[in-house]
Coordinates of C-alpha atoms in Angstrom, one line a residue:
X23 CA -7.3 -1.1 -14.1
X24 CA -5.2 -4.0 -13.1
X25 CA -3.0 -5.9 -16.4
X26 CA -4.2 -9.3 -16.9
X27 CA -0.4 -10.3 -16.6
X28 CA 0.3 -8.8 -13.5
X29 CA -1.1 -11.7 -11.2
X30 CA -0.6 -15.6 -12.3
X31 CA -2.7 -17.8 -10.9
X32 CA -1.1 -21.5 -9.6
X33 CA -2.0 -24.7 -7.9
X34 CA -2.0 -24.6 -4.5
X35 CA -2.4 -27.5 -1.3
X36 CA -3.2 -25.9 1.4
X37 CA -3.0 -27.3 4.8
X38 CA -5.1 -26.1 8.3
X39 CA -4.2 -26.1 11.5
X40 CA -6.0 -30.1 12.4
X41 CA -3.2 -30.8 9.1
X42 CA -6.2 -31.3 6.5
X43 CA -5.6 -31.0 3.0
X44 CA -7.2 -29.0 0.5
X45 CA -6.5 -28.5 -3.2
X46 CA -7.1 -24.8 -4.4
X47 CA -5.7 -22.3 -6.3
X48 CA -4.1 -19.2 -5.3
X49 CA -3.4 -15.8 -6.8
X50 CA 0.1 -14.8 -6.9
X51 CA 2.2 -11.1 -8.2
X52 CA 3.6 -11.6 -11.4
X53 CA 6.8 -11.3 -11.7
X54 CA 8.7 -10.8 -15.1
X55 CA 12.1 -9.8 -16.6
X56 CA 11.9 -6.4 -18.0
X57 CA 15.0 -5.5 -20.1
X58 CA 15.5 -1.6 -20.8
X59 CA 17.4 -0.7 -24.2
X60 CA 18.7 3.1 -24.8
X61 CA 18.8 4.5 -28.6
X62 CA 20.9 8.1 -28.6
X63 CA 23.4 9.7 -31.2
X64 CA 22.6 9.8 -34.9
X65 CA 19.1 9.0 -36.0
X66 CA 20.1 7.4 -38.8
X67 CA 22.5 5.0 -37.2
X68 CA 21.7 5.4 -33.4
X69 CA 23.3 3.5 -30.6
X70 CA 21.3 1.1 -29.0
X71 CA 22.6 0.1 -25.5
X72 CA 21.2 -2.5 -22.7
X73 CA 20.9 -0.5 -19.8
X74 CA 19.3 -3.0 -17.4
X75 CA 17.3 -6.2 -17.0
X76 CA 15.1 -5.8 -13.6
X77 CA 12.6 -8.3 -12.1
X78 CA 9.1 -6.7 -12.6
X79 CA 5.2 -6.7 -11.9
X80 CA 3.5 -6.0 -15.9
X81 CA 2.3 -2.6 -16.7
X82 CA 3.1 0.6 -17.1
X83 CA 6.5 -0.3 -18.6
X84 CA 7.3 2.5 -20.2
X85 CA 6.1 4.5 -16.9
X86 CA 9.3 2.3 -15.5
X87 CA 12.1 2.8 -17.9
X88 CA 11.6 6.3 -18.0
X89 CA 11.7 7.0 -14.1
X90 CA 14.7 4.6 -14.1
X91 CA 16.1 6.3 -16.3
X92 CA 16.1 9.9 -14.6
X93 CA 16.0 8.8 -11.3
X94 CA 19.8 7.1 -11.9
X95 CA 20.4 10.4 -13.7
X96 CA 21.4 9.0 -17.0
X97 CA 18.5 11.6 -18.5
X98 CA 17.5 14.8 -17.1
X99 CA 13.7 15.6 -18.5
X100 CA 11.0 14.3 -19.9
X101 CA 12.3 16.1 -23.5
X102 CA 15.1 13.9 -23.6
X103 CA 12.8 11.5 -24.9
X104 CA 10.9 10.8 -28.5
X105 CA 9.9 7.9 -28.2
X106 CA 9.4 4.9 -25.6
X107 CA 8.3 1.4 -27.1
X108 CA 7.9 -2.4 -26.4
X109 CA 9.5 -4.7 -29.0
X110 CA 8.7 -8.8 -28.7
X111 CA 11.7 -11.0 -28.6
X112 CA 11.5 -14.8 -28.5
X113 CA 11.0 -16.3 -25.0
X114 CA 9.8 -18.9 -23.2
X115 CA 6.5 -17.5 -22.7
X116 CA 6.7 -15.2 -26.0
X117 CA 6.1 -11.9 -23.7
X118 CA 6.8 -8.5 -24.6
X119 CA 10.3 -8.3 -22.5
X120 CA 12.0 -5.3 -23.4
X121 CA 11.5 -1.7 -23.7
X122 CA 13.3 0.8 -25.7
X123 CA 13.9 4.5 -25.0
X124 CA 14.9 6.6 -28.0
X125 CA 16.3 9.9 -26.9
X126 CA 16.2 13.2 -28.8
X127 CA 18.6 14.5 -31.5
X128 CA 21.7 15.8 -29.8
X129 CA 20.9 13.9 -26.1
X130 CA 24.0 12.1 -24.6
X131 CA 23.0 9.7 -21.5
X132 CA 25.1 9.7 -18.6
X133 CA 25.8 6.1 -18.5
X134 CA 28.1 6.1 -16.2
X135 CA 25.7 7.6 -13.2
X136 CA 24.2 4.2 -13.4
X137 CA 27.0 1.8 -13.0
X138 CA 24.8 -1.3 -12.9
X139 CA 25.1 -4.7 -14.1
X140 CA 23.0 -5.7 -16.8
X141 CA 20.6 -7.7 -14.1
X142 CA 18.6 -6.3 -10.7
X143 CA 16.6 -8.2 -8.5
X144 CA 12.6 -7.1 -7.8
X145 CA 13.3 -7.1 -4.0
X146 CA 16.9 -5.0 -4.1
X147 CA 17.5 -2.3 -7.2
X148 CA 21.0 -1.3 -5.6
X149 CA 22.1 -5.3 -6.6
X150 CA 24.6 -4.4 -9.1
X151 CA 26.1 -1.0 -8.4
X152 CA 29.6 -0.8 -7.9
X153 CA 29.8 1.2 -5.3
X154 CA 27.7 3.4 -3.0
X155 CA 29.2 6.6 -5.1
X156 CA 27.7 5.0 -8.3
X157 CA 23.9 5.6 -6.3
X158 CA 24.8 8.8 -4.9
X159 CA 23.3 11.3 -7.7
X160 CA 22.5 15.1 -7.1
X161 CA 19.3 16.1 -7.8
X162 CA 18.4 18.9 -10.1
X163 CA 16.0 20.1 -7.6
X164 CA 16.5 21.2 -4.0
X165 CA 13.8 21.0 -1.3
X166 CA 12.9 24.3 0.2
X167 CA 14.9 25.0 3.3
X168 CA 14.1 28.0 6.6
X169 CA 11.5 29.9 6.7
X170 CA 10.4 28.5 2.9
X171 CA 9.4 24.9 4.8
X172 CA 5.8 23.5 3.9
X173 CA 3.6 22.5 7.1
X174 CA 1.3 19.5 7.6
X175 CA -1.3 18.7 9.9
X176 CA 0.0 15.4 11.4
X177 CA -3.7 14.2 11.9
X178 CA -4.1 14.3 7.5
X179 CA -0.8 11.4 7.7
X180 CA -2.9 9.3 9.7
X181 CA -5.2 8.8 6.4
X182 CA -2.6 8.1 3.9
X183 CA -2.1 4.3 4.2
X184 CA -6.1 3.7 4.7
X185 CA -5.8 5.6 1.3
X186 CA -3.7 3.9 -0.3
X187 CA -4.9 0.0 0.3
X188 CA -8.4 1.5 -0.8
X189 CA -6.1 1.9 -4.5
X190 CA -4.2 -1.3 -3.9
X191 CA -5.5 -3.3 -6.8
X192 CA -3.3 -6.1 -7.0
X193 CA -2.1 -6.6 -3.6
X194 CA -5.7 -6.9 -2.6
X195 CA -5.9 -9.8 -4.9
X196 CA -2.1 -11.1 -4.1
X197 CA -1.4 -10.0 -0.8
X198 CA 2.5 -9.7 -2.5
X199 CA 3.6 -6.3 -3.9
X200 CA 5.0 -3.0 -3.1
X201 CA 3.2 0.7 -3.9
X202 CA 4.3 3.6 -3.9
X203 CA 1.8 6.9 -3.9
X204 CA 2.0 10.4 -4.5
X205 CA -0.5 12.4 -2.2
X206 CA -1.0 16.8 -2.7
X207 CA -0.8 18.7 0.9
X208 CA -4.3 18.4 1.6
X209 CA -4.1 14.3 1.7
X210 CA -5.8 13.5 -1.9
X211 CA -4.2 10.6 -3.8
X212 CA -2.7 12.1 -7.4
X213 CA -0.6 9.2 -8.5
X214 CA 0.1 5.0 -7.2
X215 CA 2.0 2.6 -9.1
X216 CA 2.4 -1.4 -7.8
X217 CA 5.3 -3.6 -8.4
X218 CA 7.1 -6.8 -6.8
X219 CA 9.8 -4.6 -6.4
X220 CA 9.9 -1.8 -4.4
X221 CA 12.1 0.5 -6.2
X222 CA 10.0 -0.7 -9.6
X223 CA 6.9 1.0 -7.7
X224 CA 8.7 4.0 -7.3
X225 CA 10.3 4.2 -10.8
X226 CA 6.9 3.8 -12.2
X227 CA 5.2 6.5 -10.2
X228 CA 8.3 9.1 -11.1
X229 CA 8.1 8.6 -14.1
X230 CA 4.8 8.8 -14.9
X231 CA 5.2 12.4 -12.7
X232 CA 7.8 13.3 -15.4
X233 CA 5.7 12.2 -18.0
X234 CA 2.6 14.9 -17.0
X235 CA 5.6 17.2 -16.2
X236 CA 4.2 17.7 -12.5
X237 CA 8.2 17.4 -11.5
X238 CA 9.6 19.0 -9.4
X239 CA 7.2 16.9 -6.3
X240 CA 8.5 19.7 -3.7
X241 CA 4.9 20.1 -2.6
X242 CA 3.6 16.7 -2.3
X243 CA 4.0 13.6 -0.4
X244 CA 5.1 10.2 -1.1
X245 CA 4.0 7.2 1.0
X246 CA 6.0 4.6 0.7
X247 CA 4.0 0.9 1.4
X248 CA 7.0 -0.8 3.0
X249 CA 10.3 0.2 4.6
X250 CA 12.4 3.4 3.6
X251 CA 15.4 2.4 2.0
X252 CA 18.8 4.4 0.7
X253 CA 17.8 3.9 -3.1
X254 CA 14.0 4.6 -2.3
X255 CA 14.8 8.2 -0.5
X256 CA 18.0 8.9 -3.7
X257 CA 15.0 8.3 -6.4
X258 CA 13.2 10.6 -4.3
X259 CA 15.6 13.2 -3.9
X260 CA 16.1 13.0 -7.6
X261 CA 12.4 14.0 -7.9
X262 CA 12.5 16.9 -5.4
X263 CA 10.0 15.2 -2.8
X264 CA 10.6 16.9 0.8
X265 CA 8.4 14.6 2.5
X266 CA 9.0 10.9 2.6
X267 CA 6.2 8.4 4.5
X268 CA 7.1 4.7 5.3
X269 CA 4.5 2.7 6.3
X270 CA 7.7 0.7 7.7
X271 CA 11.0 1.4 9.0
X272 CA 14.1 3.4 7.4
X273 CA 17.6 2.4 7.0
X274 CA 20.0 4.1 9.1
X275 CA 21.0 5.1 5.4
X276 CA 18.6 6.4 4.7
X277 CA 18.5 8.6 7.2
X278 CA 21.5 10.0 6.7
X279 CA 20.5 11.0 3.1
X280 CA 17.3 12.4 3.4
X281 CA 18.6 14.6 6.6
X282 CA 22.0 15.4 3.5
X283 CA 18.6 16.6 0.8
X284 CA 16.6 18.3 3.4
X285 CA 14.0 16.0 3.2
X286 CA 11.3 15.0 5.8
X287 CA 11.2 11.4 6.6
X288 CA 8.4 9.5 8.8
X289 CA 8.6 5.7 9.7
X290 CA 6.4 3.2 10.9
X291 CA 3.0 5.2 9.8
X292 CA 0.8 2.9 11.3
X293 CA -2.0 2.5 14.1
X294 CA -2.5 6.3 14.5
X295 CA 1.6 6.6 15.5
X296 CA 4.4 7.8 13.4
X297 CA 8.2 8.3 14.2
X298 CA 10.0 11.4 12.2
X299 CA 13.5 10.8 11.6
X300 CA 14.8 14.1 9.7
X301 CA 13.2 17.7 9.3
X302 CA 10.3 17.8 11.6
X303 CA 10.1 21.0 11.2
X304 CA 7.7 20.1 8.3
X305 CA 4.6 18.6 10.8
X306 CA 3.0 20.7 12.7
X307 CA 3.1 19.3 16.1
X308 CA 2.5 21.3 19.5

């Protein structure tokens, strides 16, 4: 069910193509700060620590921090954590703008895999990083490789985005957001998340995986709604996907790590074509 603060509605004067006017209102993708707080060390007297402050679409929050979290590799299970929760801080708008992640007893975060400034963009989560080495985290889980490969009918990646849209709450209303979806080996939709930001989408739907401990995603597929960027196929590696499918193009990048993680990656899924860029040994062409 879509949050009722995930799309704003605004004032709009539209103009046709004889330049007539019409007043209206339109439906736009909220968009949101969303700052994530860390609490670790002694429970009496733990830590807390601003991790990040990203642009976001409302909901599933907590679904957010935590696959932030693990996919920069500052945790590395869902055990880590106790507890997840929103707390209210004064703001304009007086939303709920900050979620804390209180880790277990004995849990030390690897801070420094996530060498971020305290602020990302919705449209760019690698804003921020130092360096490309600061984005460049090893997975805990390795996609099968030889004879161990998973095959799929190319005919069942033809249905994903129809799929998809058909789950696309918001940008059906909006027209303006990112998805990211998690689909089994026989083409049924498990998981979709929906955020301005693309690598929010993604976060989301990881970490809600981690949450139901479905982890590693080794036999499953992930459709991405947009193009296939570094971060998007790094938070994927992280998660063990071997197959990645862009509705859009990848980045040369991108690319290069998902052929580095053994991981198959398709571009431009659309009108009954697709392009595979790494692995094809996964799709089982003639």
């Amino acid at each position: 069910m879509m949050p009722l603060d995930a799309v704003h509605t605004v004032p709009v004067t539209k103009i046709d193509a004889a330049a007539h006017r019409t007043e209206t209102d339109d439906v736009l993708a909220a968009e949101e700060p969303l700052e994530i707080r860390l609490a670790f060390g002694q429970p009496s007297h733990p830590q807390v620590q601003n991790v990040a402050v990203t642009m976001r679409t409302p909901g599933n929050d907590a679904e957010l921090a935590t696959g932030f979290l693990f996919t920069e590799g500052i945790i590395q299970q869902a055990a880590d954590i106790i507890d997840c929760h929103q707390a209210l801080f004064a703001c304009a708008e007086n939303r709920e703008n900050t979620v804390q992640i209180d880790l277990a007893p004995g849990v030390n975060p690897n801070l420094q895999k996530a060498a971020r400034n305290f602020y990302t963009t919705s449209s760019c989560g690698v804003c921020g990083k130092s360096s490309i080495d600061a984005i460049h985290t090893v997975s805990s889980y390795q996609p099968e490789k030889g004879a161990a490969l998973i095959t799929v009918d190319p005919a069942l990646f033809h249905q994903l985005p129809e799929r998809l849209r058909v789950h696309q709450q918001i940008f059906a209303t909006t027209g303006g957001l990112h998805a990211s979806a998690l689909f089994n080996l026989q083409g049924e939709l498990l998981l979709m998340r929906e955020d301005v930001g693309r690598h929010n989408a993604l976060d989301k739907l990881i970490g809600a995986a981690l949450q139901s401990e479905l982890l590693p995603l080794n036999r499953h597929i992930l459709l991405l709604s947009g193009r296939a960027s570094f971060e998007l196929i790094q938070k994927a590696a992280m998660a063990g996907i071997s197959i990645v499918a862009a509705v859009g193009a990848p980045s040369s990048l991108a690319v290069q790590l998902a052929q580095e993680f053994n991981i198959t990656l398709i571009g431009f899924l659309r009108n009954q074509r697709f392009n595979i860029y790494t692995v094809p040994q996964r799709v089982a062409v003639i």
